[in-house]
Amino acid sequence: MASTSSSMPTAGFPILRSVPDVRAWRKDAFEQKQAVGFVPTMGALHEGHLELVRQSLKNCDRTICSIFVNPAQFAPTEDLSTYPRTLEDDLHKLSSLQIDGKRVSGLFLPSVKDLYPDGIEQDVSKQRGTFVDVVGFSQEMEGASRPTFFRGVATVVTKLFNIVQPDLTFFGQKDIQQCLILRRMLSDLHFAHPPSPLHLRIVPTVRDHDNLALSSRNAYLSPAERKYAPLLYNALSAAKAKIEDELQHQGSVSQVDGLAAAMAAMSEYTTTAPADNVHIQLDYIKLNDPTTLKEIDEVKQGQAAVLSGAVKIGKTRLIDNLLINIEM
Ligand code: AMP
């Protein structure tokens, strides 16, 4: 079993610094016939991440987490260099979790060189090597604003799944398109670990007291901006209420009508924000099919739909989503 490096803060579990370390850890779990749950993260852990870990502890014999800020999913203009890195605090949080007498059994902390031995360019046109792109799906929804994001995610998750070989893996509904794209990837590429798309478990979004979805990027918000941050959730909730009401009474609802309720809720905030010196810019609010990820013009009774959006508050981009006729 790998040991903790001397420069590392201590944790109540082994810190695995290399691919061979994880292979040895995994071999032992195979030999002991223990089911392995895996929670990949970029660190700066909050209650949302910890809920994924709790679900893994509940459902698996052993839980392994990873912390890796993946350069391939940041566009050259995005916040790779300033993304919060709080390793000591993360180790403390992971060490404190315990469910049914089970604790985290390992943390994979790869370096960029471990996962991208030749290095990694953020400019896709300069990249060389093997990349995974769930074509079409990666360009819908968030992909329209972040065209190379899901390629970076699918690539790093493929590497992590091949290294860790999880029996179950836990992702957050907060990044619903990521979950749906990765499930599609597991199916298309016949992954053996995890053994099916449904072995990628989707955990409901954990929210703050005012319903703001927890996110590592919330740390970027100034106190004035933080006050406005629940606006996206409130706009999505208004649209969801309108859509569900129309479905119940009319049997169908157009995207235009459903989203009008979200726009009305947004405008309440955008009129007061300039007075508080807060700059709000809506990127999108959309209604999409959870299987094809294509936009839905009209929702019919019983039809599943994903209601999602993105908004920029100051320099911070926030995303959120709510589900219609979908149980995760
Ligand atoms: P990240 O560190 O942002 O890459 O997130 C790692 C995992 O945590 C992903 O599966 C996210 O969807 C999940 N996650 C992030 N925020 C939340 C949240 N508020 N509730 C539930 N899961 C979350």
Coordinates of C-alpha atoms and ligand atoms in Angstrom, one line a residue:
M1 CA 0.0 0.0 0.0
A2 CA 1.3 3.5 -0.8
S3 CA 2.4 5.7 2.0
T4 CA 1.7 9.4 2.6
S5 CA 4.4 11.6 1.2
S6 CA 6.3 13.6 3.9
S7 CA 5.3 17.0 2.5
M8 CA 1.7 16.1 2.6
P9 CA -0.7 16.9 5.4
T10 CA -1.8 13.7 7.2
A11 CA -5.1 11.9 6.4
G12 CA -6.9 8.9 7.9
F13 CA -6.4 7.0 4.6
P14 CA -3.7 6.3 2.1
I15 CA -2.9 9.1 -0.3
L16 CA -2.2 7.5 -3.7
R17 CA 0.2 9.7 -5.7
S18 CA 0.6 7.6 -8.8
V19 CA -1.2 5.2 -11.2
P20 CA 0.8 2.2 -9.8
D21 CA -0.2 3.2 -6.3
V22 CA -3.9 3.0 -7.3
R23 CA -3.4 -0.2 -9.2
A24 CA -2.0 -1.8 -6.1
W25 CA -4.9 -0.4 -3.9
R26 CA -7.4 -1.7 -6.5
K27 CA -5.8 -5.1 -6.8
D28 CA -6.2 -5.6 -3.0
A29 CA -9.9 -4.6 -3.2
F30 CA -10.4 -7.1 -6.1
E31 CA -8.7 -9.8 -4.1
Q32 CA -10.8 -9.1 -1.0
K33 CA -13.9 -9.1 -3.3
Q34 CA -14.8 -5.6 -2.0
A35 CA -17.1 -3.3 -4.0
V36 CA -15.3 0.0 -4.9
G37 CA -17.1 3.3 -5.0
F38 CA -15.4 6.2 -6.7
V39 CA -16.0 10.0 -6.3
P40 CA -13.9 12.1 -8.7
T41 CA -13.6 15.8 -7.8
M42 CA -11.5 18.9 -8.5
G43 CA -11.2 19.5 -4.8
A44 CA -12.2 22.7 -2.8
L45 CA -14.6 20.2 -1.2
H46 CA -18.0 21.3 0.1
E47 CA -21.2 19.6 1.3
G48 CA -22.1 18.7 -2.3
H49 CA -19.0 16.7 -2.7
L50 CA -19.3 15.2 0.7
E51 CA -22.8 14.0 0.0
L52 CA -21.4 12.0 -3.0
V53 CA -18.8 10.5 -0.7
R54 CA -21.5 9.6 1.9
Q55 CA -23.5 7.8 -0.8
S56 CA -20.4 5.9 -1.8
L57 CA -19.7 4.9 1.8
K58 CA -23.3 3.7 2.2
N59 CA -23.4 1.7 -1.0
C60 CA -19.8 0.3 -1.3
D61 CA -17.3 -1.6 0.8
R62 CA -14.5 0.8 -0.1
T63 CA -14.6 4.4 -1.2
I64 CA -11.9 6.1 -3.2
C65 CA -12.0 9.8 -4.1
S66 CA -9.8 11.8 -6.5
I67 CA -8.8 15.4 -6.5
F68 CA -7.5 16.6 -9.9
V69 CA -8.0 20.1 -11.4
N70 CA -8.2 18.9 -15.0
P71 CA -6.6 21.4 -17.4
A72 CA -8.3 19.8 -20.4
Q73 CA -11.7 21.0 -19.3
F74 CA -10.7 24.7 -18.9
A75 CA -10.7 26.8 -22.1
P76 CA -7.7 29.1 -22.4
T77 CA -9.8 32.1 -21.2
E78 CA -11.1 30.2 -18.1
D79 CA -10.0 30.1 -14.5
L80 CA -7.5 27.2 -14.4
S81 CA -4.8 29.1 -12.6
T82 CA -7.2 30.7 -10.0
Y83 CA -9.4 27.6 -9.4
P84 CA -9.5 27.2 -5.6
R85 CA -7.0 24.6 -4.2
T86 CA -7.6 23.7 -0.5
L87 CA -5.9 20.3 0.0
E88 CA -5.4 20.5 3.7
D89 CA -9.0 21.4 4.3
D90 CA -10.2 18.7 1.9
L91 CA -8.2 16.0 3.7
H92 CA -9.7 17.1 7.0
K93 CA -13.2 16.9 5.6
L94 CA -12.7 13.5 4.0
S95 CA -11.1 12.1 7.1
S96 CA -14.0 13.2 9.2
L97 CA -16.7 11.2 7.3
Q98 CA -18.0 8.0 8.7
I99 CA -21.1 6.0 7.6
D100 CA -22.0 2.6 9.1
G101 CA -18.5 2.3 10.5
K102 CA -17.0 2.9 7.0
R103 CA -14.5 5.7 6.2
V104 CA -12.8 6.8 3.0
S105 CA -10.3 4.2 2.0
G106 CA -8.1 6.1 -0.4
L107 CA -7.5 9.4 -2.2
F108 CA -6.0 9.5 -5.6
L109 CA -4.0 12.8 -6.1
P110 CA -2.5 12.5 -9.6
S111 CA -0.2 15.1 -11.1
V112 CA -0.8 16.5 -14.6
K113 CA 2.1 14.4 -15.8
D114 CA 0.4 11.2 -14.4
L115 CA -2.7 11.8 -16.5
Y116 CA -1.2 13.7 -19.5
P117 CA 2.5 12.4 -19.7
D118 CA 3.3 14.7 -22.6
G119 CA 1.6 17.7 -20.9
I120 CA -1.7 19.2 -22.0
E121 CA -2.5 22.3 -24.0
Q122 CA -5.7 24.1 -23.2
D123 CA -6.0 25.1 -26.8
V124 CA -7.7 22.1 -28.4
S125 CA -6.1 22.7 -31.8
K126 CA -2.7 22.2 -30.3
Q127 CA -3.5 19.0 -28.4
R128 CA -2.0 15.7 -29.4
G129 CA -2.9 12.2 -28.2
T130 CA -6.2 10.5 -27.3
F131 CA -9.3 12.4 -26.4
V132 CA -12.9 11.3 -25.8
D133 CA -15.6 13.4 -27.4
V134 CA -19.3 12.4 -27.0
V135 CA -20.0 14.0 -30.3
G136 CA -23.2 16.1 -30.6
F137 CA -24.1 15.7 -27.0
S138 CA -21.1 17.8 -25.9
Q139 CA -22.2 20.7 -28.1
E140 CA -25.8 21.0 -26.6
M141 CA -26.8 23.0 -23.5
E142 CA -23.6 24.0 -21.6
G143 CA -21.6 22.9 -24.7
A144 CA -23.0 25.8 -26.7
S145 CA -21.1 28.2 -24.3
R146 CA -18.2 25.9 -23.5
P147 CA -17.6 23.9 -26.7
T148 CA -14.5 22.0 -25.4
F149 CA -15.5 21.5 -21.8
F150 CA -17.2 18.0 -22.1
R151 CA -14.4 16.7 -24.3
G152 CA -12.0 17.5 -21.4
V153 CA -14.4 15.9 -18.9
A154 CA -15.0 12.8 -20.9
T155 CA -11.3 12.4 -21.5
V156 CA -10.2 12.7 -17.9
V157 CA -13.1 10.6 -16.6
T158 CA -12.1 7.8 -19.0
K159 CA -8.6 7.9 -17.7
L160 CA -9.8 7.9 -14.1
F161 CA -12.2 5.0 -14.7
N162 CA -9.6 2.9 -16.4
I163 CA -7.2 3.5 -13.5
V164 CA -9.6 3.1 -10.6
Q165 CA -12.0 0.5 -12.2
P166 CA -14.9 1.4 -10.0
D167 CA -18.0 -0.8 -9.4
L168 CA -20.1 2.3 -8.7
T169 CA -19.3 6.0 -9.2
F170 CA -21.1 9.0 -7.8
F171 CA -21.7 12.3 -9.6
G172 CA -23.8 15.3 -8.8
Q173 CA -27.1 16.3 -10.4
K174 CA -25.7 19.9 -10.3
D175 CA -23.8 19.0 -13.4
I176 CA -26.6 17.1 -15.0
Q177 CA -25.3 17.3 -18.6
Q178 CA -22.0 15.9 -17.4
C179 CA -23.8 12.9 -15.8
L180 CA -25.9 12.3 -18.9
I181 CA -22.9 12.5 -21.3
L182 CA -20.8 10.2 -19.1
R183 CA -23.6 7.7 -19.0
R184 CA -23.8 7.8 -22.8
M185 CA -20.0 7.4 -23.0
L186 CA -20.1 4.3 -20.7
S187 CA -22.7 2.8 -23.0
D188 CA -21.1 3.7 -26.3
L189 CA -17.6 2.6 -25.3
H190 CA -18.7 -0.6 -23.5
F191 CA -16.9 0.3 -20.3
A192 CA -16.4 -2.7 -17.9
H193 CA -15.8 -0.4 -14.9
P194 CA -18.3 0.9 -14.0
P195 CA -20.2 -2.0 -15.6
S196 CA -23.3 0.0 -16.9
P197 CA -24.5 3.6 -17.3
L198 CA -26.7 3.1 -14.2
H199 CA -23.7 2.3 -12.1
L200 CA -23.0 6.0 -12.5
R201 CA -25.2 7.2 -9.7
I202 CA -26.7 10.7 -9.9
V203 CA -26.9 12.4 -6.4
P204 CA -29.4 15.3 -6.0
T205 CA -28.0 18.8 -5.9
V206 CA -27.0 20.0 -2.4
R207 CA -28.0 23.6 -1.8
D208 CA -27.2 26.4 0.6
H209 CA -29.9 27.9 3.0
D210 CA -31.2 30.1 0.2
N211 CA -31.2 27.3 -2.4
L212 CA -28.0 28.4 -4.2
A213 CA -26.4 25.2 -5.5
L214 CA -23.2 24.6 -3.6
S215 CA -20.2 25.0 -5.9
S216 CA -16.4 25.5 -5.4
R217 CA -16.8 28.6 -7.6
N218 CA -19.2 30.3 -5.2
A219 CA -16.1 31.3 -3.3
Y220 CA -15.4 33.8 -6.1
L221 CA -18.6 35.8 -5.2
S222 CA -18.3 39.1 -3.3
P223 CA -20.9 39.5 -0.5
A224 CA -23.0 41.8 -2.7
E225 CA -22.9 39.3 -5.6
R226 CA -23.7 36.4 -3.2
K227 CA -27.0 38.0 -2.3
Y228 CA -28.1 37.7 -5.9
A229 CA -26.7 34.3 -6.6
P230 CA -30.0 32.3 -5.9
L231 CA -31.6 34.1 -8.8
L232 CA -30.9 31.3 -11.3
Y233 CA -32.5 28.7 -9.0
N234 CA -35.5 31.0 -8.4
A235 CA -35.9 31.6 -12.2
L236 CA -35.7 27.8 -12.9
S237 CA -38.2 27.1 -10.1
A238 CA -40.7 29.6 -11.5
A239 CA -40.4 27.9 -14.9
K240 CA -40.8 24.5 -13.4
A241 CA -43.9 25.5 -11.5
K242 CA -45.4 27.0 -14.7
I243 CA -44.6 24.0 -16.8
E244 CA -46.0 21.5 -14.2
D245 CA -49.1 23.6 -13.8
E246 CA -49.7 23.8 -17.6
L247 CA -49.0 20.0 -17.9
Q248 CA -51.6 19.3 -15.3
H249 CA -54.3 21.6 -16.7
Q250 CA -53.6 21.7 -20.5
G251 CA -51.6 18.5 -21.0
S252 CA -48.8 20.3 -22.8
V253 CA -46.7 23.5 -22.6
S254 CA -44.5 25.2 -25.1
Q255 CA -40.8 26.0 -24.3
V256 CA -41.6 29.7 -24.9
D257 CA -44.4 29.8 -22.4
G258 CA -42.5 27.7 -19.8
L259 CA -39.4 29.8 -20.0
A260 CA -41.3 33.1 -20.0
A261 CA -41.9 32.5 -16.3
A262 CA -38.1 32.2 -15.7
M263 CA -37.4 35.4 -17.6
A264 CA -40.0 37.3 -15.5
A265 CA -38.4 36.0 -12.3
M266 CA -34.9 37.0 -13.7
S267 CA -36.0 40.5 -14.5
E268 CA -37.0 41.2 -10.9
Y269 CA -33.3 40.8 -10.0
T270 CA -31.7 42.4 -13.0
T271 CA -33.6 45.7 -12.3
T272 CA -32.2 46.0 -8.7
A273 CA -28.7 44.6 -9.3
P274 CA -27.2 47.7 -11.0
A275 CA -28.2 49.8 -7.9
D276 CA -26.1 47.4 -5.8
N277 CA -23.2 47.6 -8.3
V278 CA -23.7 43.9 -9.2
H279 CA -23.5 42.9 -12.8
I280 CA -25.8 40.1 -13.9
Q281 CA -25.7 38.5 -17.3
L282 CA -28.0 35.6 -18.3
D283 CA -26.2 33.1 -20.6
Y284 CA -29.2 30.8 -21.2
I285 CA -32.2 29.0 -19.7
K286 CA -33.2 25.9 -21.8
L287 CA -35.5 22.9 -21.8
N288 CA -33.9 19.8 -23.1
D289 CA -34.6 16.1 -23.6
P290 CA -32.5 14.0 -21.1
T291 CA -31.7 11.3 -23.7
T292 CA -30.9 13.3 -26.8
L293 CA -30.0 16.5 -25.0
K294 CA -31.8 18.3 -27.8
E295 CA -34.0 21.3 -27.1
I296 CA -37.7 20.6 -26.6
D297 CA -40.2 23.0 -28.3
E298 CA -43.2 21.5 -26.4
V299 CA -43.4 19.3 -23.3
K300 CA -46.3 16.8 -23.1
Q301 CA -47.7 15.2 -20.0
G302 CA -45.4 12.6 -18.6
Q303 CA -42.5 13.7 -20.9
A304 CA -39.1 14.0 -19.2
A305 CA -37.2 17.3 -19.5
V306 CA -34.2 19.0 -18.1
L307 CA -34.6 22.6 -17.3
S308 CA -31.2 24.2 -17.0
G309 CA -29.4 27.5 -17.1
A310 CA -26.3 29.5 -16.7
V311 CA -25.8 33.0 -15.4
K312 CA -22.8 35.3 -14.9
I313 CA -22.7 37.3 -11.7
G314 CA -19.8 39.7 -11.9
K315 CA -17.0 37.4 -13.2
T316 CA -18.4 34.2 -11.7
R317 CA -20.4 31.8 -14.0
L318 CA -23.0 29.8 -12.1
I319 CA -25.1 26.8 -13.5
D320 CA -28.1 25.0 -12.1
N321 CA -30.9 22.7 -13.2
L322 CA -34.2 21.2 -12.2
L323 CA -35.8 18.1 -13.6
I324 CA -39.3 17.6 -14.9
N325 CA -40.8 14.1 -14.8
I326 CA -37.5 12.5 -14.0
E327 CA -36.5 10.5 -10.9
M328 CA -32.8 10.0 -10.5
Ligands
AMP1 P1 -16.2 19.3 -9.2 O1 -15.2 19.3 -8.1 O2 -16.9 20.6 -9.3 O3 -15.7 18.7 -10.5 O4 -17.4 18.3 -8.7 C1 -17.1 17.0 -8.4 C2 -18.4 16.3 -8.3 O5 -19.2 16.9 -7.3 C3 -19.3 16.3 -9.6 O6 -19.9 15.1 -9.8 C4 -20.3 17.4 -9.3 O7 -21.5 17.3 -10.0 C5 -20.5 17.2 -7.8 N1 -21.1 18.4 -7.2 C6 -20.6 19.6 -7.2 N2 -21.5 20.5 -6.6 C7 -22.5 19.7 -6.1 C8 -23.7 20.0 -5.4 N3 -24.0 21.2 -5.0 N4 -24.5 18.9 -5.1 C9 -24.2 17.7 -5.5 N5 -23.1 17.4 -6.2 C10 -22.2 18.4 -6.5

